[in-house]
Amino acid sequence: MRLTILNQFYAPDISPTAQLAASLAEHRAERGDDVTIVTGRAGYLEGLSRARKGTTGPRLRVRRVWTPDLGKSSRARRLLGYLSFSLGCLLRMLRLPRQDVIVAMTTPPFLVLAAVLHQMLHRRARIVLWSMDCYPDAAERFGELQPGGRVSRWLHALNRWVFRRVEVVIGLDGAMVAVLEQNADGPPRPRFEVIPNWERLRQFPEERPAPWPGYAELDAAGRTVVLYLGNTGVGHRFDTVLDAARALDGEALFVFMGGGARWTELEASVRTRGVTNVAFRPYVPKDDTPAVMAGAQVALITLDERSLGVMSPSKLHANLAAGLPVLYVGPEGSNVDEAITRHRVGRSLREGDVDGVVAAIRDLRQDADVRVRARRAFEEAYSDEAVLPRFDELLDG
């Protein structure tokens, strides 16, 4: 099979979509597919990950188009990166020989248009849309687009046009699939599948590594470390978490490691509230994340109510791989809420329940059984060995 995967970022970049694309590409190349990756040259964060122009292997070719190294520090920078990569990807797909299957991810939004263009030239090409978020729905919910406005109506019409040309649409949870299905007004109508994201089993061996040395600088000894590892984007809320942190002063240390659109706002909120047991650290390389998690007792994940169905936290799977109990503050029905309910790997609480968050941290830090269940859930439902066979059924079917 000739398979192409489209995504703005690719390993060794630290972004979750980069790691997922690489995992799928390498797996399919090992199964005998001729795999082409069309990706950007710049990284998820400005200056953090600079990639070579292209990489060639026996069955795996990485084709990098030029993109400015602007990062995500502002909306204008992010949009310029999106536009430059989308244009480069369109041109690359025009020149690419006929592919059997094209898997288009959603970084940036509407990248699937490059796959549709290729299909127009090569009618037998099949398209799989692998959705990590939903646009323009997310932009509407967070006030970036006026619902029902001219731009919004045009983008929804574009989605409907695209969906008539896509064979399969993959969402990360049931709530996301429900949003995506609203764009299908076929016939023809794509097939919808829920397939969760994952982490590589070999990157998280069952034996825990030594804790990250940076904890010594944070004076974490004797305190419960509650770890938030990853993006603090517009789709996340932290009011309840910071109120709980203040109530646990002296008992717990809340460590935020990452970045994102709300990072500066979060730091300011900590200062305004006078919370003294919160520490901030930048992103670390992907290979260091198991050690970071090894020094924590509870993993924290948050989600804004407006995010349900249009985006899905990618922090869950690595936390489970590390055997960490998960404390989730967000709406019911998300992928994290579903995992906690199904596998009993933590607590799922709603925004505003400060007392519940405090009680959950005190309970989870002492619960050895939930650690065992977390690791088992990772191996059985959220590892590459558990999830990639579902992709194989879809792509080979």
mmCIF file of C-alpha atoms in Angstrom:
data_model
loop_
_atom_site.group_PDB
_atom_site.id
_atom_site.type_symbol
_atom_site.label_atom_id
_atom_site.label_comp_id
_atom_site.label_asym_id
_atom_site.label_seq_id
_atom_site.Cartn_x
_atom_site.Cartn_y
_atom_site.Cartn_z
ATOM 1 C CA MET A 1 0.000 0.000 0.000
ATOM 2 C CA ARG A 2 1.165 3.530 -0.751
ATOM 3 C CA LEU A 3 0.262 5.556 2.336
ATOM 4 C CA THR A 4 0.751 9.278 2.975
ATOM 5 C CA ILE A 5 0.316 11.010 6.339
ATOM 6 C CA LEU A 6 -0.165 14.782 6.473
ATOM 7 C CA ASN A 7 0.633 16.782 9.607
ATOM 8 C CA GLN A 8 2.470 20.028 10.272
ATOM 9 C CA PHE A 9 4.761 18.443 12.886
ATOM 10 C CA TYR A 10 6.706 15.200 12.928
ATOM 11 C CA ALA A 11 9.222 13.499 15.204
ATOM 12 C CA PRO A 12 11.597 14.392 16.734
ATOM 13 C CA ASP A 13 9.280 17.318 17.477
ATOM 14 C CA ILE A 14 7.700 17.180 20.954
ATOM 15 C CA SER A 15 4.102 17.862 19.898
ATOM 16 C CA PRO A 16 1.657 15.003 20.554
ATOM 17 C CA THR A 17 0.519 14.916 16.918
ATOM 18 C CA ALA A 18 4.143 14.633 15.770
ATOM 19 C CA GLN A 19 4.708 11.604 17.970
ATOM 20 C CA LEU A 20 1.429 9.968 16.919
ATOM 21 C CA ALA A 21 2.144 10.484 13.221
ATOM 22 C CA ALA A 22 5.599 8.956 13.636
ATOM 23 C CA SER A 23 4.258 5.987 15.558
ATOM 24 C CA LEU A 24 1.665 5.203 12.883
ATOM 25 C CA ALA A 25 4.114 5.781 10.018
ATOM 26 C CA GLU A 26 6.821 3.543 11.448
ATOM 27 C CA HIS A 27 4.309 0.830 12.267
ATOM 28 C CA ARG A 28 2.854 0.777 8.767
ATOM 29 C CA ALA A 29 6.307 0.823 7.166
ATOM 30 C CA GLU A 30 7.243 -2.214 9.267
ATOM 31 C CA ARG A 31 4.127 -3.953 7.895
ATOM 32 C CA GLY A 32 5.316 -3.361 4.349
ATOM 33 C CA ASP A 33 3.587 -0.132 3.283
ATOM 34 C CA ASP A 34 5.437 2.515 1.296
ATOM 35 C CA VAL A 35 4.892 5.469 3.642
ATOM 36 C CA THR A 36 5.369 9.144 2.846
ATOM 37 C CA ILE A 37 5.167 11.852 5.493
ATOM 38 C CA VAL A 38 4.448 15.417 4.395
ATOM 39 C CA THR A 39 5.288 17.729 7.273
ATOM 40 C CA GLY A 40 6.829 21.097 8.129
ATOM 41 C CA ARG A 41 10.421 22.043 8.747
ATOM 42 C CA ALA A 42 9.847 24.104 11.908
ATOM 43 C CA GLY A 43 8.848 22.765 15.309
ATOM 44 C CA TYR A 44 5.826 23.035 17.578
ATOM 45 C CA LEU A 45 7.684 25.588 19.716
ATOM 46 C CA GLU A 46 9.895 28.334 18.341
ATOM 47 C CA GLY A 47 13.523 27.218 18.130
ATOM 48 C CA LEU A 48 13.002 24.027 20.119
ATOM 49 C CA SER A 49 12.965 21.449 17.341
ATOM 50 C CA ARG A 50 14.657 22.106 14.015
ATOM 51 C CA ALA A 51 14.392 19.240 11.568
ATOM 52 C CA ARG A 52 16.366 18.244 8.514
ATOM 53 C CA LYS A 53 14.946 18.934 5.080
ATOM 54 C CA GLY A 54 14.056 15.305 4.465
ATOM 55 C CA THR A 55 14.661 11.782 5.709
ATOM 56 C CA THR A 56 14.716 8.702 3.537
ATOM 57 C CA GLY A 57 14.431 5.056 4.534
ATOM 58 C CA PRO A 58 13.614 1.782 2.806
ATOM 59 C CA ARG A 59 9.861 2.248 3.177
ATOM 60 C CA LEU A 60 9.515 5.543 5.034
ATOM 61 C CA ARG A 61 10.148 8.939 3.446
ATOM 62 C CA VAL A 62 9.777 12.204 5.342
ATOM 63 C CA ARG A 63 9.227 15.183 3.056
ATOM 64 C CA ARG A 64 9.502 18.504 4.869
ATOM 65 C CA VAL A 65 8.115 21.657 3.298
ATOM 66 C CA TRP A 66 9.401 25.066 4.299
ATOM 67 C CA THR A 67 7.641 26.676 7.267
ATOM 68 C CA PRO A 68 8.759 29.708 9.309
ATOM 69 C CA ASP A 69 10.041 28.919 12.806
ATOM 70 C CA LEU A 70 7.521 31.134 14.598
ATOM 71 C CA GLY A 71 6.146 28.877 17.343
ATOM 72 C CA LYS A 72 2.768 29.464 18.978
ATOM 73 C CA SER A 73 3.387 32.560 21.100
ATOM 74 C CA SER A 74 0.700 34.575 19.289
ATOM 75 C CA ARG A 75 -2.313 33.926 17.079
ATOM 76 C CA ALA A 76 -0.683 35.741 14.157
ATOM 77 C CA ARG A 77 2.446 33.587 14.377
ATOM 78 C CA ARG A 78 0.380 30.422 14.607
ATOM 79 C CA LEU A 79 -1.783 31.384 11.618
ATOM 80 C CA LEU A 80 1.234 32.263 9.491
ATOM 81 C CA GLY A 81 2.725 28.864 10.265
ATOM 82 C CA TYR A 82 -0.566 27.189 9.385
ATOM 83 C CA LEU A 83 -0.906 29.025 6.070
ATOM 84 C CA SER A 84 2.670 28.483 4.936
ATOM 85 C CA PHE A 85 2.559 24.766 5.679
ATOM 86 C CA SER A 86 -0.881 24.319 4.097
ATOM 87 C CA LEU A 87 0.335 25.931 0.867
ATOM 88 C CA GLY A 88 3.517 23.858 0.830
ATOM 89 C CA CYS A 89 1.541 20.698 1.510
ATOM 90 C CA LEU A 90 -0.867 21.434 -1.362
ATOM 91 C CA LEU A 91 2.031 21.846 -3.768
ATOM 92 C CA ARG A 92 3.687 18.660 -2.533
ATOM 93 C CA MET A 93 0.481 16.636 -2.959
ATOM 94 C CA LEU A 94 0.157 17.904 -6.532
ATOM 95 C CA ARG A 95 3.519 16.338 -7.382
ATOM 96 C CA LEU A 96 3.139 13.132 -5.412
ATOM 97 C CA PRO A 97 2.419 9.926 -7.395
ATOM 98 C CA ARG A 98 -0.967 8.330 -6.796
ATOM 99 C CA GLN A 99 -1.416 7.182 -3.215
ATOM 100 C CA ASP A 100 -3.723 4.406 -2.098
ATOM 101 C CA VAL A 101 -4.586 6.026 1.251
ATOM 102 C CA ILE A 102 -3.992 9.534 2.607
ATOM 103 C CA VAL A 103 -4.337 10.085 6.366
ATOM 104 C CA ALA A 104 -4.869 13.804 6.963
ATOM 105 C CA MET A 105 -4.559 15.102 10.520
ATOM 106 C CA THR A 106 -5.980 18.442 11.658
ATOM 107 C CA THR A 107 -2.804 20.410 12.326
ATOM 108 C CA PRO A 108 -3.525 22.816 10.794
ATOM 109 C CA PRO A 109 -7.322 22.859 10.399
ATOM 110 C CA PHE A 110 -8.568 21.943 6.922
ATOM 111 C CA LEU A 111 -5.277 20.282 5.964
ATOM 112 C CA VAL A 112 -7.492 17.557 4.502
ATOM 113 C CA LEU A 113 -8.004 19.858 1.494
ATOM 114 C CA ALA A 114 -4.541 18.816 0.284
ATOM 115 C CA ALA A 115 -5.703 15.199 0.342
ATOM 116 C CA VAL A 116 -8.870 16.092 -1.579
ATOM 117 C CA LEU A 117 -6.779 17.864 -4.210
ATOM 118 C CA HIS A 118 -4.678 14.725 -4.661
ATOM 119 C CA GLN A 119 -7.857 12.658 -4.913
ATOM 120 C CA MET A 120 -9.159 14.918 -7.683
ATOM 121 C CA LEU A 121 -6.072 14.042 -9.694
ATOM 122 C CA HIS A 122 -6.080 10.360 -8.693
ATOM 123 C CA ARG A 123 -9.659 9.191 -8.228
ATOM 124 C CA ARG A 124 -8.825 5.885 -6.554
ATOM 125 C CA ALA A 125 -7.053 7.521 -3.593
ATOM 126 C CA ARG A 126 -8.886 6.982 -0.306
ATOM 127 C CA ILE A 127 -8.927 9.662 2.415
ATOM 128 C CA VAL A 128 -8.961 9.157 6.173
ATOM 129 C CA LEU A 129 -9.525 12.301 8.266
ATOM 130 C CA TRP A 130 -7.848 11.864 11.672
ATOM 131 C CA SER A 131 -9.412 14.628 13.731
ATOM 132 C CA MET A 132 -7.625 15.984 16.804
ATOM 133 C CA ASP A 133 -9.989 18.939 17.073
ATOM 134 C CA CYS A 134 -13.010 20.339 15.271
ATOM 135 C CA TYR A 135 -13.078 23.562 13.274
ATOM 136 C CA PRO A 136 -14.803 25.939 12.956
ATOM 137 C CA ASP A 137 -16.728 24.605 15.988
ATOM 138 C CA ALA A 138 -13.872 25.263 18.431
ATOM 139 C CA ALA A 139 -13.377 28.817 17.137
ATOM 140 C CA GLU A 140 -17.111 29.491 17.525
ATOM 141 C CA ARG A 141 -17.253 28.229 21.101
ATOM 142 C CA PHE A 142 -14.315 30.375 22.204
ATOM 143 C CA GLY A 143 -15.455 33.579 20.527
ATOM 144 C CA GLU A 144 -12.957 33.618 17.663
ATOM 145 C CA LEU A 145 -15.759 33.260 15.111
ATOM 146 C CA GLN A 146 -19.356 34.445 15.221
ATOM 147 C CA PRO A 147 -21.668 31.390 15.126
ATOM 148 C CA GLY A 148 -23.892 31.714 12.087
ATOM 149 C CA GLY A 149 -21.733 34.492 10.654
ATOM 150 C CA ARG A 150 -20.600 34.593 7.044
ATOM 151 C CA VAL A 151 -17.160 33.071 7.678
ATOM 152 C CA SER A 152 -18.605 30.412 9.954
ATOM 153 C CA ARG A 153 -21.268 29.407 7.410
ATOM 154 C CA TRP A 154 -18.657 29.212 4.656
ATOM 155 C CA LEU A 155 -16.359 26.986 6.744
ATOM 156 C CA HIS A 156 -19.207 24.637 7.684
ATOM 157 C CA ALA A 157 -20.138 24.394 4.001
ATOM 158 C CA LEU A 158 -16.508 23.587 3.221
ATOM 159 C CA ASN A 159 -16.585 20.823 5.825
ATOM 160 C CA ARG A 160 -19.712 19.318 4.273
ATOM 161 C CA TRP A 161 -18.092 19.389 0.837
ATOM 162 C CA VAL A 162 -14.954 17.694 2.186
ATOM 163 C CA PHE A 163 -16.867 15.032 4.110
ATOM 164 C CA ARG A 164 -18.521 13.845 0.894
ATOM 165 C CA ARG A 165 -15.020 12.955 -0.347
ATOM 166 C CA VAL A 166 -13.654 11.355 2.817
ATOM 167 C CA GLU A 167 -14.032 7.622 3.393
ATOM 168 C CA VAL A 168 -13.392 7.470 7.158
ATOM 169 C CA VAL A 169 -13.443 10.110 9.908
ATOM 170 C CA ILE A 170 -11.678 9.294 13.183
ATOM 171 C CA GLY A 171 -12.590 11.124 16.396
ATOM 172 C CA LEU A 172 -10.899 10.781 19.780
ATOM 173 C CA ASP A 173 -14.065 10.231 21.811
ATOM 174 C CA GLY A 174 -17.809 9.899 21.408
ATOM 175 C CA ALA A 175 -18.423 13.605 22.026
ATOM 176 C CA MET A 176 -16.045 14.555 19.207
ATOM 177 C CA VAL A 177 -17.625 12.109 16.772
ATOM 178 C CA ALA A 178 -21.043 13.596 17.577
ATOM 179 C CA VAL A 179 -19.752 17.045 16.551
ATOM 180 C CA LEU A 180 -18.060 15.713 13.429
ATOM 181 C CA GLU A 181 -21.179 13.873 12.291
ATOM 182 C CA GLN A 182 -23.018 17.182 12.025
ATOM 183 C CA ASN A 183 -20.856 17.940 8.974
ATOM 184 C CA ALA A 184 -21.940 14.818 7.114
ATOM 185 C CA ASP A 185 -24.920 15.621 4.919
ATOM 186 C CA GLY A 186 -24.171 12.952 2.247
ATOM 187 C CA PRO A 187 -24.594 10.745 0.399
ATOM 188 C CA PRO A 188 -21.890 9.721 0.214
ATOM 189 C CA ARG A 189 -21.403 9.734 3.967
ATOM 190 C CA PRO A 190 -18.099 8.811 5.620
ATOM 191 C CA ARG A 191 -17.744 6.084 8.193
ATOM 192 C CA PHE A 192 -17.111 7.437 11.705
ATOM 193 C CA GLU A 193 -14.802 5.712 14.175
ATOM 194 C CA VAL A 194 -13.671 6.458 17.735
ATOM 195 C CA ILE A 195 -9.975 5.619 18.126
ATOM 196 C CA PRO A 196 -8.109 7.061 21.126
ATOM 197 C CA ASN A 197 -4.607 8.447 21.025
ATOM 198 C CA TRP A 198 -1.779 6.444 22.562
ATOM 199 C CA GLU A 199 1.827 6.358 23.754
ATOM 200 C CA ARG A 200 4.551 3.917 22.760
ATOM 201 C CA LEU A 201 4.867 1.006 25.133
ATOM 202 C CA ARG A 202 8.650 0.856 24.768
ATOM 203 C CA GLN A 203 9.003 4.464 25.891
ATOM 204 C CA PHE A 204 7.297 3.670 29.195
ATOM 205 C CA PRO A 205 8.780 0.426 30.569
ATOM 206 C CA GLU A 206 6.951 -1.035 33.523
ATOM 207 C CA GLU A 207 9.954 -0.389 35.761
ATOM 208 C CA ARG A 208 9.815 3.285 36.708
ATOM 209 C CA PRO A 209 12.938 5.383 36.032
ATOM 210 C CA ALA A 210 14.657 7.581 38.597
ATOM 211 C CA PRO A 211 12.713 10.796 39.209
ATOM 212 C CA TRP A 212 13.612 13.892 37.233
ATOM 213 C CA PRO A 213 16.532 15.711 38.974
ATOM 214 C CA GLY A 214 14.746 19.047 38.674
ATOM 215 C CA TYR A 215 12.456 18.161 41.579
ATOM 216 C CA ALA A 216 15.352 18.834 43.959
ATOM 217 C CA GLU A 217 15.284 22.506 42.924
ATOM 218 C CA LEU A 218 11.538 22.668 43.606
ATOM 219 C CA ASP A 219 11.776 21.556 47.237
ATOM 220 C CA ALA A 220 9.289 18.759 46.560
ATOM 221 C CA ALA A 221 10.468 16.468 49.383
ATOM 222 C CA GLY A 222 7.685 15.630 51.818
ATOM 223 C CA ARG A 223 4.944 17.091 49.620
ATOM 224 C CA THR A 224 2.528 15.458 47.200
ATOM 225 C CA VAL A 225 3.539 16.418 43.659
ATOM 226 C CA VAL A 226 0.520 17.130 41.456
ATOM 227 C CA LEU A 227 1.820 17.285 37.887
ATOM 228 C CA TYR A 228 0.273 19.112 34.930
ATOM 229 C CA LEU A 229 2.438 18.205 31.946
ATOM 230 C CA GLY A 230 1.710 19.758 28.559
ATOM 231 C CA ASN A 231 -0.189 22.554 26.873
ATOM 232 C CA THR A 232 -2.150 25.191 28.793
ATOM 233 C CA GLY A 233 -4.285 26.246 25.854
ATOM 234 C CA VAL A 234 -7.530 28.171 25.581
ATOM 235 C CA GLY A 235 -9.454 24.922 26.040
ATOM 236 C CA HIS A 236 -8.357 24.502 29.667
ATOM 237 C CA ARG A 237 -9.425 26.115 32.950
ATOM 238 C CA PHE A 238 -7.509 26.406 36.211
ATOM 239 C CA ASP A 239 -9.605 28.419 38.703
ATOM 240 C CA THR A 240 -10.744 25.406 40.705
ATOM 241 C CA VAL A 241 -7.268 23.876 40.642
ATOM 242 C CA LEU A 242 -5.612 27.035 42.003
ATOM 243 C CA ASP A 243 -8.181 27.335 44.784
ATOM 244 C CA ALA A 244 -7.473 23.720 45.714
ATOM 245 C CA ALA A 245 -3.726 24.369 45.616
ATOM 246 C CA ARG A 246 -4.113 27.190 48.108
ATOM 247 C CA ALA A 247 -6.093 24.887 50.408
ATOM 248 C CA LEU A 248 -3.295 22.301 50.193
ATOM 249 C CA ASP A 249 -0.433 24.698 50.954
ATOM 250 C CA GLY A 250 2.194 22.745 52.866
ATOM 251 C CA GLU A 251 0.756 19.387 51.755
ATOM 252 C CA ALA A 252 1.092 19.490 47.967
ATOM 253 C CA LEU A 253 3.225 21.066 45.273
ATOM 254 C CA PHE A 254 1.515 21.756 41.939
ATOM 255 C CA VAL A 255 4.014 21.574 39.083
ATOM 256 C CA PHE A 256 3.019 22.976 35.684
ATOM 257 C CA MET A 257 5.464 21.899 33.004
ATOM 258 C CA GLY A 258 4.875 23.038 29.436
ATOM 259 C CA GLY A 259 3.556 26.216 27.838
ATOM 260 C CA GLY A 260 0.644 27.425 25.763
ATOM 261 C CA ALA A 261 -1.704 30.314 25.148
ATOM 262 C CA ARG A 262 -2.783 30.567 28.802
ATOM 263 C CA TRP A 263 0.644 30.085 30.374
ATOM 264 C CA THR A 264 1.274 33.781 31.111
ATOM 265 C CA GLU A 265 -2.303 34.223 32.332
ATOM 266 C CA LEU A 266 -1.890 31.214 34.639
ATOM 267 C CA GLU A 267 1.321 32.607 36.120
ATOM 268 C CA ALA A 268 -0.391 35.949 36.729
ATOM 269 C CA SER A 269 -3.369 34.249 38.375
ATOM 270 C CA VAL A 270 -1.046 32.401 40.770
ATOM 271 C CA ARG A 271 0.554 35.690 41.810
ATOM 272 C CA THR A 272 -2.795 37.478 42.161
ATOM 273 C CA ARG A 273 -4.240 34.734 44.344
ATOM 274 C CA GLY A 274 -1.113 34.548 46.487
ATOM 275 C CA VAL A 275 -0.682 30.818 45.894
ATOM 276 C CA THR A 276 2.821 29.796 46.981
ATOM 277 C CA ASN A 277 2.858 26.059 46.237
ATOM 278 C CA VAL A 278 2.770 26.237 42.427
ATOM 279 C CA ALA A 279 5.899 25.875 40.297
ATOM 280 C CA PHE A 280 6.343 26.484 36.558
ATOM 281 C CA ARG A 281 8.846 24.811 34.272
ATOM 282 C CA PRO A 282 9.155 24.808 30.451
ATOM 283 C CA TYR A 283 8.686 21.801 28.207
ATOM 284 C CA VAL A 284 11.235 19.005 28.483
ATOM 285 C CA PRO A 285 12.288 16.637 25.669
ATOM 286 C CA LYS A 286 9.928 13.722 25.072
ATOM 287 C CA ASP A 287 12.484 11.211 26.331
ATOM 288 C CA ASP A 288 12.583 12.948 29.728
ATOM 289 C CA THR A 289 8.841 12.776 30.417
ATOM 290 C CA PRO A 290 8.896 9.301 32.081
ATOM 291 C CA ALA A 291 11.398 10.632 34.651
ATOM 292 C CA VAL A 292 9.273 13.738 35.236
ATOM 293 C CA MET A 293 6.218 11.568 35.876
ATOM 294 C CA ALA A 294 8.193 9.220 38.112
ATOM 295 C CA GLY A 295 8.570 12.015 40.648
ATOM 296 C CA ALA A 296 4.838 12.830 40.829
ATOM 297 C CA GLN A 297 2.050 11.229 42.844
ATOM 298 C CA VAL A 298 -1.006 12.609 40.991
ATOM 299 C CA ALA A 299 -1.517 13.657 37.361
ATOM 300 C CA LEU A 300 -3.722 16.691 36.695
ATOM 301 C CA ILE A 301 -5.829 17.208 33.561
ATOM 302 C CA THR A 302 -8.324 20.044 33.029
ATOM 303 C CA LEU A 303 -10.790 20.905 30.297
ATOM 304 C CA ASP A 304 -13.102 23.858 29.744
ATOM 305 C CA GLU A 305 -16.795 22.972 29.405
ATOM 306 C CA ARG A 306 -16.802 24.589 25.970
ATOM 307 C CA SER A 307 -14.084 22.189 24.798
ATOM 308 C CA LEU A 308 -16.215 19.064 25.035
ATOM 309 C CA GLY A 309 -16.428 17.482 21.601
ATOM 310 C CA VAL A 310 -14.127 19.938 19.833
ATOM 311 C CA MET A 311 -10.802 19.037 21.438
ATOM 312 C CA SER A 312 -9.448 16.222 23.571
ATOM 313 C CA PRO A 313 -6.595 16.266 26.123
ATOM 314 C CA SER A 314 -3.564 14.276 24.992
ATOM 315 C CA LYS A 315 -2.038 14.092 28.480
ATOM 316 C CA LEU A 316 -4.066 11.076 29.586
ATOM 317 C CA HIS A 317 -2.129 8.277 27.940
ATOM 318 C CA ALA A 318 1.368 9.118 29.169
ATOM 319 C CA ASN A 319 0.049 9.608 32.707
ATOM 320 C CA LEU A 320 -1.543 6.180 32.645
ATOM 321 C CA ALA A 321 1.650 4.696 31.196
ATOM 322 C CA ALA A 322 3.543 6.066 34.198
ATOM 323 C CA GLY A 323 0.995 4.510 36.550
ATOM 324 C CA LEU A 324 -0.193 7.875 37.823
ATOM 325 C CA PRO A 325 -3.670 8.387 39.281
ATOM 326 C CA VAL A 326 -5.527 10.926 37.156
ATOM 327 C CA LEU A 327 -7.346 13.908 38.647
ATOM 328 C CA TYR A 328 -9.598 15.391 35.988
ATOM 329 C CA VAL A 329 -11.482 18.680 36.348
ATOM 330 C CA GLY A 330 -13.792 19.177 33.395
ATOM 331 C CA PRO A 331 -17.040 18.164 31.725
ATOM 332 C CA GLU A 332 -18.480 14.674 31.657
ATOM 333 C CA GLY A 333 -18.247 12.760 28.394
ATOM 334 C CA SER A 334 -14.668 13.607 27.431
ATOM 335 C CA ASN A 335 -12.053 10.965 26.680
ATOM 336 C CA VAL A 336 -10.527 11.487 30.139
ATOM 337 C CA ASP A 337 -13.873 11.179 31.902
ATOM 338 C CA GLU A 338 -14.614 8.028 29.916
ATOM 339 C CA ALA A 339 -11.248 6.483 30.841
ATOM 340 C CA ILE A 340 -11.649 7.249 34.542
ATOM 341 C CA THR A 341 -15.161 5.832 34.598
ATOM 342 C CA ARG A 342 -14.302 2.711 32.609
ATOM 343 C CA HIS A 343 -10.947 1.807 34.162
ATOM 344 C CA ARG A 344 -11.231 3.374 37.661
ATOM 345 C CA VAL A 345 -7.930 5.206 37.288
ATOM 346 C CA GLY A 346 -8.673 8.400 39.203
ATOM 347 C CA ARG A 347 -11.351 10.990 39.908
ATOM 348 C CA SER A 348 -13.526 12.947 37.490
ATOM 349 C CA LEU A 349 -14.785 16.229 38.983
ATOM 350 C CA ARG A 350 -16.544 19.321 37.714
ATOM 351 C CA GLU A 351 -15.339 22.918 37.640
ATOM 352 C CA GLY A 352 -16.074 24.657 40.963
ATOM 353 C CA ASP A 353 -15.744 21.567 43.179
ATOM 354 C CA VAL A 354 -12.729 22.765 45.174
ATOM 355 C CA ASP A 355 -13.459 20.527 48.174
ATOM 356 C CA GLY A 356 -13.753 17.529 45.849
ATOM 357 C CA VAL A 357 -10.369 18.278 44.277
ATOM 358 C CA VAL A 358 -8.711 18.605 47.686
ATOM 359 C CA ALA A 359 -10.231 15.338 48.904
ATOM 360 C CA ALA A 360 -9.323 13.533 45.665
ATOM 361 C CA ILE A 361 -5.645 14.508 45.932
ATOM 362 C CA ARG A 362 -5.482 13.318 49.524
ATOM 363 C CA ASP A 363 -7.092 10.008 48.584
ATOM 364 C CA LEU A 364 -5.271 9.324 45.319
ATOM 365 C CA ARG A 365 -1.771 9.947 46.643
ATOM 366 C CA GLN A 366 -2.149 6.953 48.966
ATOM 367 C CA ASP A 367 -3.995 4.585 46.622
ATOM 368 C CA ALA A 368 -1.581 1.928 45.337
ATOM 369 C CA ASP A 369 -4.373 0.005 43.605
ATOM 370 C CA VAL A 370 -5.242 2.888 41.292
ATOM 371 C CA ARG A 371 -1.620 2.965 40.115
ATOM 372 C CA VAL A 372 -1.865 -0.674 39.130
ATOM 373 C CA ARG A 373 -5.146 -0.056 37.309
ATOM 374 C CA ALA A 374 -3.674 2.966 35.516
ATOM 375 C CA ARG A 375 -0.785 0.963 34.108
ATOM 376 C CA ARG A 376 -3.100 -1.892 33.137
ATOM 377 C CA ALA A 377 -5.446 0.532 31.340
ATOM 378 C CA PHE A 378 -2.511 1.931 29.392
ATOM 379 C CA GLU A 379 -1.323 -1.476 28.273
ATOM 380 C CA GLU A 380 -4.793 -2.737 27.350
ATOM 381 C CA ALA A 381 -6.379 0.381 25.824
ATOM 382 C CA TYR A 382 -3.989 3.314 25.301
ATOM 383 C CA SER A 383 -0.631 1.883 24.189
ATOM 384 C CA ASP A 384 0.546 1.588 20.601
ATOM 385 C CA GLU A 385 0.288 -2.198 20.797
ATOM 386 C CA ALA A 386 -3.377 -1.897 21.804
ATOM 387 C CA VAL A 387 -4.497 0.866 19.431
ATOM 388 C CA LEU A 388 -2.485 0.414 16.230
ATOM 389 C CA PRO A 389 -4.244 -2.866 15.342
ATOM 390 C CA ARG A 390 -7.455 -0.834 15.104
ATOM 391 C CA PHE A 391 -5.773 1.401 12.534
ATOM 392 C CA ASP A 392 -4.624 -1.697 10.677
ATOM 393 C CA GLU A 393 -8.192 -2.982 10.418
ATOM 394 C CA LEU A 394 -9.327 0.398 9.135
ATOM 395 C CA LEU A 395 -6.533 0.953 6.598
ATOM 396 C CA ASP A 396 -6.444 -2.626 5.311
ATOM 397 C CA GLY A 397 -10.206 -3.073 5.189
#
